[in-house]
Amino acid sequence: MLRVAVIGSGPSGVYTAQSLIEQQTVPDIEVYVLDRLPCPYGLVRYGVAPDHEKIKSLQNNLRTVLEHPRVRFLGNVEVGAAGLGVEELREIFDAVVFCVGAATDRHLGIPGEELPGSHPATEFVAWYSAHPDAAAVRFTLAARSALVIGVGNVAVDVARMLSRGAAELAATDMPQGPLGALADSSVEDVWMVGRRGPSQAKFTTKELRELGSLPDTEVLVRPEELALDPAYRDPGGLPAAGRRNVEVLRGWAERAAAAPADPDAGAAGRGHRIHLRFFLRPVEVLGDAGGVRAVRFERTAPDGHGGVTGTGEFEDIEGQLVLRSVGYRGTPQPGLPFDGTTGTVPHQAGRVLQDGTPLPGVYVAGWIKRGPTGVIGTNRPCAKETARSLLADAPTLTERGAAEDPVAALTRAGQRPVPWPGWLAIEAAEAEWGRGLGRGTVKLPDWAGLLDAARAAEVTR
């Protein structure tokens, strides 16, 4: 029997489990998917925006894997500095695959970044997604103007959530607190700002187009900023996705050209204005102990080599809320080597490398392996590569013989795992809570509520 622990139940972890159980070379295999949270699905549950129901439905595919007879989900299992170490895991399992993602935001590294009212965008996402770690976080949304620094899909999600009406989101699983805050929001202007040009933005066309279809919202671009990008003027050399983005922006620019000369005035009398700005690099968050009041940007220009250079010209954009969305970064995992430059664990085809030598029985997949790149589907080939390496090593991994039952061993080590029935009890509790509110399923937003619901399953068994 080959017993494998997969640390993390997001797409990379579940795809790794799927790759292991679907192969034919090692039929006698059990996969235990461990997660710090009592709920599975990782960023599909806690990172995908609540109004993106099609993407969130991917949970159904992940569920099929986690319900496989040779896969066991165990939530509420802490791994790392506050829990089980690599050596402890290797005493329980024949192999361990870390699929822990990239857990922190990149910093801007500018003065004022930590002023009240300046937050990582992922903190805002965790709040409206009901991540239990964000239960104490509060966004009152009393700002009139909000700045989102970054032009990736997370930035677009955040800008869209700030501009959507609460009535539109009531049908989603968004918790009551954020839904009420959005209903009371004072935000009128949302600025999404990138330091480079439109052809280099990281958002996908589908996400970009959604901004233009929001009710009572106008998207504003500045044609003169778009024109600074050589690839915008001649997009023929861009990848297909980049060309499509340019087409959408060009349509908005043509509309802006036919509108009043001041692009900030084009949405007068409407509910929200989303301003897409380019070639602006943040250099300081302005404000005081009372909160932020603006962000100072330096105008940039293409340097001819795919980057930008500062021009010495500055512009302040007013805002009482700043959400920083400039990328993710992996964090060191206790007991594993770590490359501080890339924010990843050194590996060879998924085998963790310690000073260039494979660490027996220890593997990585997902963002902690390759960095925060790609879309959800990118995790499939990444997981398959790691699974192939693990399966090739199987003869040496099982030489120690079978250990005690993993659940008993985890319990003896001080953990209190939430198994699959506990998760099903959480789902049932969220559906019941939503019915009581006259809504559909509504997420439980805190650790106590989640664990109480999960423990109720133990009582009824």
PDB file of N, CA, C and O in Angstrom, residues 33-40 72-78 407 410-411 415-426 447 450-458 461:
ATOM      1  N   VAL A  33      -5.947  13.901   1.254  1.00  0.00           N
ATOM      2  CA  VAL A  33      -5.851  15.324   0.931  1.00  0.00           C
ATOM      3  C   VAL A  33      -6.071  16.104   2.221  1.00  0.00           C
ATOM      4  O   VAL A  33      -7.180  16.103   2.777  1.00  0.00           O
ATOM      5  N   LEU A  34      -5.022  16.740   2.702  1.00  0.00           N
ATOM      6  CA  LEU A  34      -5.065  17.476   3.969  1.00  0.00           C
ATOM      7  C   LEU A  34      -5.170  18.970   3.701  1.00  0.00           C
ATOM      8  O   LEU A  34      -4.512  19.498   2.798  1.00  0.00           O
ATOM      9  N   ASP A  35      -5.965  19.651   4.504  1.00  0.00           N
ATOM     10  CA  ASP A  35      -6.101  21.091   4.355  1.00  0.00           C
ATOM     11  C   ASP A  35      -6.191  21.729   5.730  1.00  0.00           C
ATOM     12  O   ASP A  35      -6.784  21.159   6.651  1.00  0.00           O
ATOM     13  N   ARG A  36      -5.614  22.923   5.859  1.00  0.00           N
ATOM     14  CA  ARG A  36      -5.691  23.659   7.125  1.00  0.00           C
ATOM     15  C   ARG A  36      -7.120  24.070   7.435  1.00  0.00           C
ATOM     16  O   ARG A  36      -7.523  24.154   8.596  1.00  0.00           O
ATOM     17  N   LEU A  37      -7.898  24.328   6.397  1.00  0.00           N
ATOM     18  CA  LEU A  37      -9.285  24.736   6.563  1.00  0.00           C
ATOM     19  C   LEU A  37     -10.193  23.512   6.642  1.00  0.00           C
ATOM     20  O   LEU A  37      -9.864  22.456   6.099  1.00  0.00           O
ATOM     21  N   PRO A  38     -11.340  23.633   7.286  1.00  0.00           N
ATOM     22  CA  PRO A  38     -12.272  22.500   7.319  1.00  0.00           C
ATOM     23  C   PRO A  38     -13.033  22.318   6.011  1.00  0.00           C
ATOM     24  O   PRO A  38     -13.796  21.364   5.869  1.00  0.00           O
ATOM     25  N   CYS A  39     -12.832  23.237   5.069  1.00  0.00           N
ATOM     26  CA  CYS A  39     -13.539  23.211   3.786  1.00  0.00           C
ATOM     27  C   CYS A  39     -12.551  22.928   2.655  1.00  0.00           C
ATOM     28  O   CYS A  39     -11.430  23.444   2.664  1.00  0.00           O
ATOM     29  N   PRO A  40     -12.937  22.153   1.654  1.00  0.00           N
ATOM     30  CA  PRO A  40     -12.071  21.901   0.515  1.00  0.00           C
ATOM     31  C   PRO A  40     -12.182  22.990  -0.557  1.00  0.00           C
ATOM     32  O   PRO A  40     -12.916  23.960  -0.396  1.00  0.00           O
ATOM     33  N   ARG A  72      -9.211  10.426   0.554  1.00  0.00           N
ATOM     34  CA  ARG A  72      -9.862  10.880   1.780  1.00  0.00           C
ATOM     35  C   ARG A  72      -9.507  12.342   2.021  1.00  0.00           C
ATOM     36  O   ARG A  72      -8.324  12.706   2.020  1.00  0.00           O
ATOM     37  N   PHE A  73     -10.526  13.159   2.195  1.00  0.00           N
ATOM     38  CA  PHE A  73     -10.310  14.558   2.551  1.00  0.00           C
ATOM     39  C   PHE A  73     -10.287  14.677   4.064  1.00  0.00           C
ATOM     40  O   PHE A  73     -11.172  14.157   4.764  1.00  0.00           O
ATOM     41  N   LEU A  74      -9.278  15.375   4.581  1.00  0.00           N
ATOM     42  CA  LEU A  74      -9.178  15.638   6.013  1.00  0.00           C
ATOM     43  C   LEU A  74      -8.869  17.125   6.203  1.00  0.00           C
ATOM     44  O   LEU A  74      -7.754  17.579   5.970  1.00  0.00           O
ATOM     45  N   GLY A  75      -9.890  17.878   6.584  1.00  0.00           N
ATOM     46  CA  GLY A  75      -9.690  19.299   6.830  1.00  0.00           C
ATOM     47  C   GLY A  75      -9.283  19.560   8.265  1.00  0.00           C
ATOM     48  O   GLY A  75      -9.202  18.652   9.094  1.00  0.00           O
ATOM     49  N   ASN A  76      -9.000  20.836   8.554  1.00  0.00           N
ATOM     50  CA  ASN A  76      -8.613  21.252   9.907  1.00  0.00           C
ATOM     51  C   ASN A  76      -7.327  20.562  10.366  1.00  0.00           C
ATOM     52  O   ASN A  76      -7.152  20.270  11.540  1.00  0.00           O
ATOM     53  N   VAL A  77      -6.413  20.304   9.429  1.00  0.00           N
ATOM     54  CA  VAL A  77      -5.117  19.697   9.743  1.00  0.00           C
ATOM     55  C   VAL A  77      -4.036  20.747   9.467  1.00  0.00           C
ATOM     56  O   VAL A  77      -3.866  21.189   8.336  1.00  0.00           O
ATOM     57  N   GLU A  78      -3.334  21.137  10.510  1.00  0.00           N
ATOM     58  CA  GLU A  78      -2.319  22.191  10.411  1.00  0.00           C
ATOM     59  C   GLU A  78      -0.971  21.569  10.079  1.00  0.00           C
ATOM     60  O   GLU A  78      -0.486  20.668  10.762  1.00  0.00           O
ATOM     61  N   VAL A 407      -5.403   8.562  10.022  1.00  0.00           N
ATOM     62  CA  VAL A 407      -6.295   9.402  10.831  1.00  0.00           C
ATOM     63  C   VAL A 407      -5.948   9.254  12.302  1.00  0.00           C
ATOM     64  O   VAL A 407      -5.882  10.240  13.054  1.00  0.00           O
ATOM     65  N   LEU A 410      -2.694  11.116  12.928  1.00  0.00           N
ATOM     66  CA  LEU A 410      -2.885  12.569  12.958  1.00  0.00           C
ATOM     67  C   LEU A 410      -3.530  12.998  14.270  1.00  0.00           C
ATOM     68  O   LEU A 410      -3.148  14.014  14.866  1.00  0.00           O
ATOM     69  N   THR A 411      -4.489  12.218  14.728  1.00  0.00           N
ATOM     70  CA  THR A 411      -5.145  12.532  16.004  1.00  0.00           C
ATOM     71  C   THR A 411      -4.159  12.430  17.153  1.00  0.00           C
ATOM     72  O   THR A 411      -4.127  13.282  18.052  1.00  0.00           O
ATOM     73  N   GLN A 415      -3.835  16.673  16.140  1.00  0.00           N
ATOM     74  CA  GLN A 415      -4.764  17.242  15.177  1.00  0.00           C
ATOM     75  C   GLN A 415      -6.176  16.726  15.440  1.00  0.00           C
ATOM     76  O   GLN A 415      -6.361  15.669  16.068  1.00  0.00           O
ATOM     77  N   ARG A 416      -7.156  17.461  14.958  1.00  0.00           N
ATOM     78  CA  ARG A 416      -8.531  17.004  15.064  1.00  0.00           C
ATOM     79  C   ARG A 416      -9.177  17.128  13.681  1.00  0.00           C
ATOM     80  O   ARG A 416      -9.892  18.077  13.377  1.00  0.00           O
ATOM     81  N   PRO A 417      -8.907  16.144  12.815  1.00  0.00           N
ATOM     82  CA  PRO A 417      -9.316  16.272  11.414  1.00  0.00           C
ATOM     83  C   PRO A 417     -10.827  16.351  11.233  1.00  0.00           C
ATOM     84  O   PRO A 417     -11.597  15.713  11.959  1.00  0.00           O
ATOM     85  N   VAL A 418     -11.232  17.137  10.243  1.00  0.00           N
ATOM     86  CA  VAL A 418     -12.623  17.175   9.797  1.00  0.00           C
ATOM     87  C   VAL A 418     -12.700  16.337   8.521  1.00  0.00           C
ATOM     88  O   VAL A 418     -12.181  16.739   7.480  1.00  0.00           O
ATOM     89  N   PRO A 419     -13.331  15.161   8.569  1.00  0.00           N
ATOM     90  CA  PRO A 419     -13.419  14.313   7.381  1.00  0.00           C
ATOM     91  C   PRO A 419     -14.517  14.787   6.440  1.00  0.00           C
ATOM     92  O   PRO A 419     -15.225  15.766   6.722  1.00  0.00           O
ATOM     93  N   TRP A 420     -14.693  14.073   5.348  1.00  0.00           N
ATOM     94  CA  TRP A 420     -15.665  14.469   4.328  1.00  0.00           C
ATOM     95  C   TRP A 420     -17.077  14.643   4.891  1.00  0.00           C
ATOM     96  O   TRP A 420     -17.751  15.630   4.555  1.00  0.00           O
ATOM     97  N   PRO A 421     -17.577  13.740   5.753  1.00  0.00           N
ATOM     98  CA  PRO A 421     -18.917  13.983   6.319  1.00  0.00           C
ATOM     99  C   PRO A 421     -19.016  15.311   7.079  1.00  0.00           C
ATOM    100  O   PRO A 421     -20.081  15.939   7.103  1.00  0.00           O
ATOM    101  N   GLY A 422     -17.912  15.732   7.702  1.00  0.00           N
ATOM    102  CA  GLY A 422     -17.922  17.029   8.374  1.00  0.00           C
ATOM    103  C   GLY A 422     -18.095  18.164   7.387  1.00  0.00           C
ATOM    104  O   GLY A 422     -18.825  19.141   7.653  1.00  0.00           O
ATOM    105  N   TRP A 423     -17.442  18.060   6.236  1.00  0.00           N
ATOM    106  CA  TRP A 423     -17.610  19.076   5.197  1.00  0.00           C
ATOM    107  C   TRP A 423     -19.044  19.074   4.668  1.00  0.00           C
ATOM    108  O   TRP A 423     -19.641  20.129   4.465  1.00  0.00           O
ATOM    109  N   LEU A 424     -19.622  17.891   4.477  1.00  0.00           N
ATOM    110  CA  LEU A 424     -21.002  17.832   4.013  1.00  0.00           C
ATOM    111  C   LEU A 424     -21.945  18.483   5.027  1.00  0.00           C
ATOM    112  O   LEU A 424     -22.938  19.118   4.643  1.00  0.00           O
ATOM    113  N   ALA A 425     -21.622  18.345   6.308  1.00  0.00           N
ATOM    114  CA  ALA A 425     -22.432  19.001   7.338  1.00  0.00           C
ATOM    115  C   ALA A 425     -22.300  20.519   7.250  1.00  0.00           C
ATOM    116  O   ALA A 425     -23.268  21.254   7.479  1.00  0.00           O
ATOM    117  N   ILE A 426     -21.106  21.009   6.917  1.00  0.00           N
ATOM    118  CA  ILE A 426     -20.921  22.456   6.719  1.00  0.00           C
ATOM    119  C   ILE A 426     -21.769  22.927   5.542  1.00  0.00           C
ATOM    120  O   ILE A 426     -22.459  23.957   5.619  1.00  0.00           O
ATOM    121  N   TRP A 447     -14.390  30.618  11.851  1.00  0.00           N
ATOM    122  CA  TRP A 447     -13.914  29.304  12.264  1.00  0.00           C
ATOM    123  C   TRP A 447     -14.920  28.599  13.178  1.00  0.00           C
ATOM    124  O   TRP A 447     -15.197  27.404  13.013  1.00  0.00           O
ATOM    125  N   LEU A 450     -17.942  27.205  11.290  1.00  0.00           N
ATOM    126  CA  LEU A 450     -17.572  26.079  10.429  1.00  0.00           C
ATOM    127  C   LEU A 450     -17.323  24.819  11.252  1.00  0.00           C
ATOM    128  O   LEU A 450     -17.822  23.729  10.927  1.00  0.00           O
ATOM    129  N   LEU A 451     -16.547  24.957  12.320  1.00  0.00           N
ATOM    130  CA  LEU A 451     -16.204  23.784  13.122  1.00  0.00           C
ATOM    131  C   LEU A 451     -17.409  23.266  13.896  1.00  0.00           C
ATOM    132  O   LEU A 451     -17.571  22.047  14.056  1.00  0.00           O
ATOM    133  N   ASP A 452     -18.270  24.154  14.361  1.00  0.00           N
ATOM    134  CA  ASP A 452     -19.480  23.705  15.042  1.00  0.00           C
ATOM    135  C   ASP A 452     -20.341  22.881  14.092  1.00  0.00           C
ATOM    136  O   ASP A 452     -20.913  21.841  14.479  1.00  0.00           O
ATOM    137  N   ALA A 453     -20.468  23.349  12.866  1.00  0.00           N
ATOM    138  CA  ALA A 453     -21.265  22.613  11.883  1.00  0.00           C
ATOM    139  C   ALA A 453     -20.642  21.263  11.586  1.00  0.00           C
ATOM    140  O   ALA A 453     -21.331  20.247  11.488  1.00  0.00           O
ATOM    141  N   ALA A 454     -19.311  21.244  11.453  1.00  0.00           N
ATOM    142  CA  ALA A 454     -18.626  19.983  11.148  1.00  0.00           C
ATOM    143  C   ALA A 454     -18.762  19.006  12.301  1.00  0.00           C
ATOM    144  O   ALA A 454     -18.979  17.799  12.087  1.00  0.00           O
ATOM    145  N   ARG A 455     -18.645  19.476  13.526  1.00  0.00           N
ATOM    146  CA  ARG A 455     -18.738  18.589  14.684  1.00  0.00           C
ATOM    147  C   ARG A 455     -20.144  18.024  14.868  1.00  0.00           C
ATOM    148  O   ARG A 455     -20.328  16.963  15.440  1.00  0.00           O
ATOM    149  N   ALA A 456     -21.148  18.765  14.350  1.00  0.00           N
ATOM    150  CA  ALA A 456     -22.515  18.264  14.441  1.00  0.00           C
ATOM    151  C   ALA A 456     -22.647  16.934  13.705  1.00  0.00           C
ATOM    152  O   ALA A 456     -23.440  16.071  14.104  1.00  0.00           O
ATOM    153  N   ALA A 457     -21.838  16.744  12.657  1.00  0.00           N
ATOM    154  CA  ALA A 457     -21.868  15.485  11.918  1.00  0.00           C
ATOM    155  C   ALA A 457     -21.357  14.338  12.784  1.00  0.00           C
ATOM    156  O   ALA A 457     -21.809  13.202  12.671  1.00  0.00           O
ATOM    157  N   GLU A 458     -20.399  14.618  13.685  1.00  0.00           N
ATOM    158  CA  GLU A 458     -19.862  13.579  14.551  1.00  0.00           C
ATOM    159  C   GLU A 458     -20.937  13.120  15.542  1.00  0.00           C
ATOM    160  O   GLU A 458     -21.041  11.931  15.860  1.00  0.00           O
ATOM    161  N   ARG A 461     -23.614  10.785  13.822  1.00  0.00           N
ATOM    162  CA  ARG A 461     -23.190   9.491  13.270  1.00  0.00           C
ATOM    163  C   ARG A 461     -23.335   8.389  14.297  1.00  0.00           C
ATOM    164  O   ARG A 461     -23.142   8.585  15.491  1.00  0.00           O
TER     165      ARG A 461
END
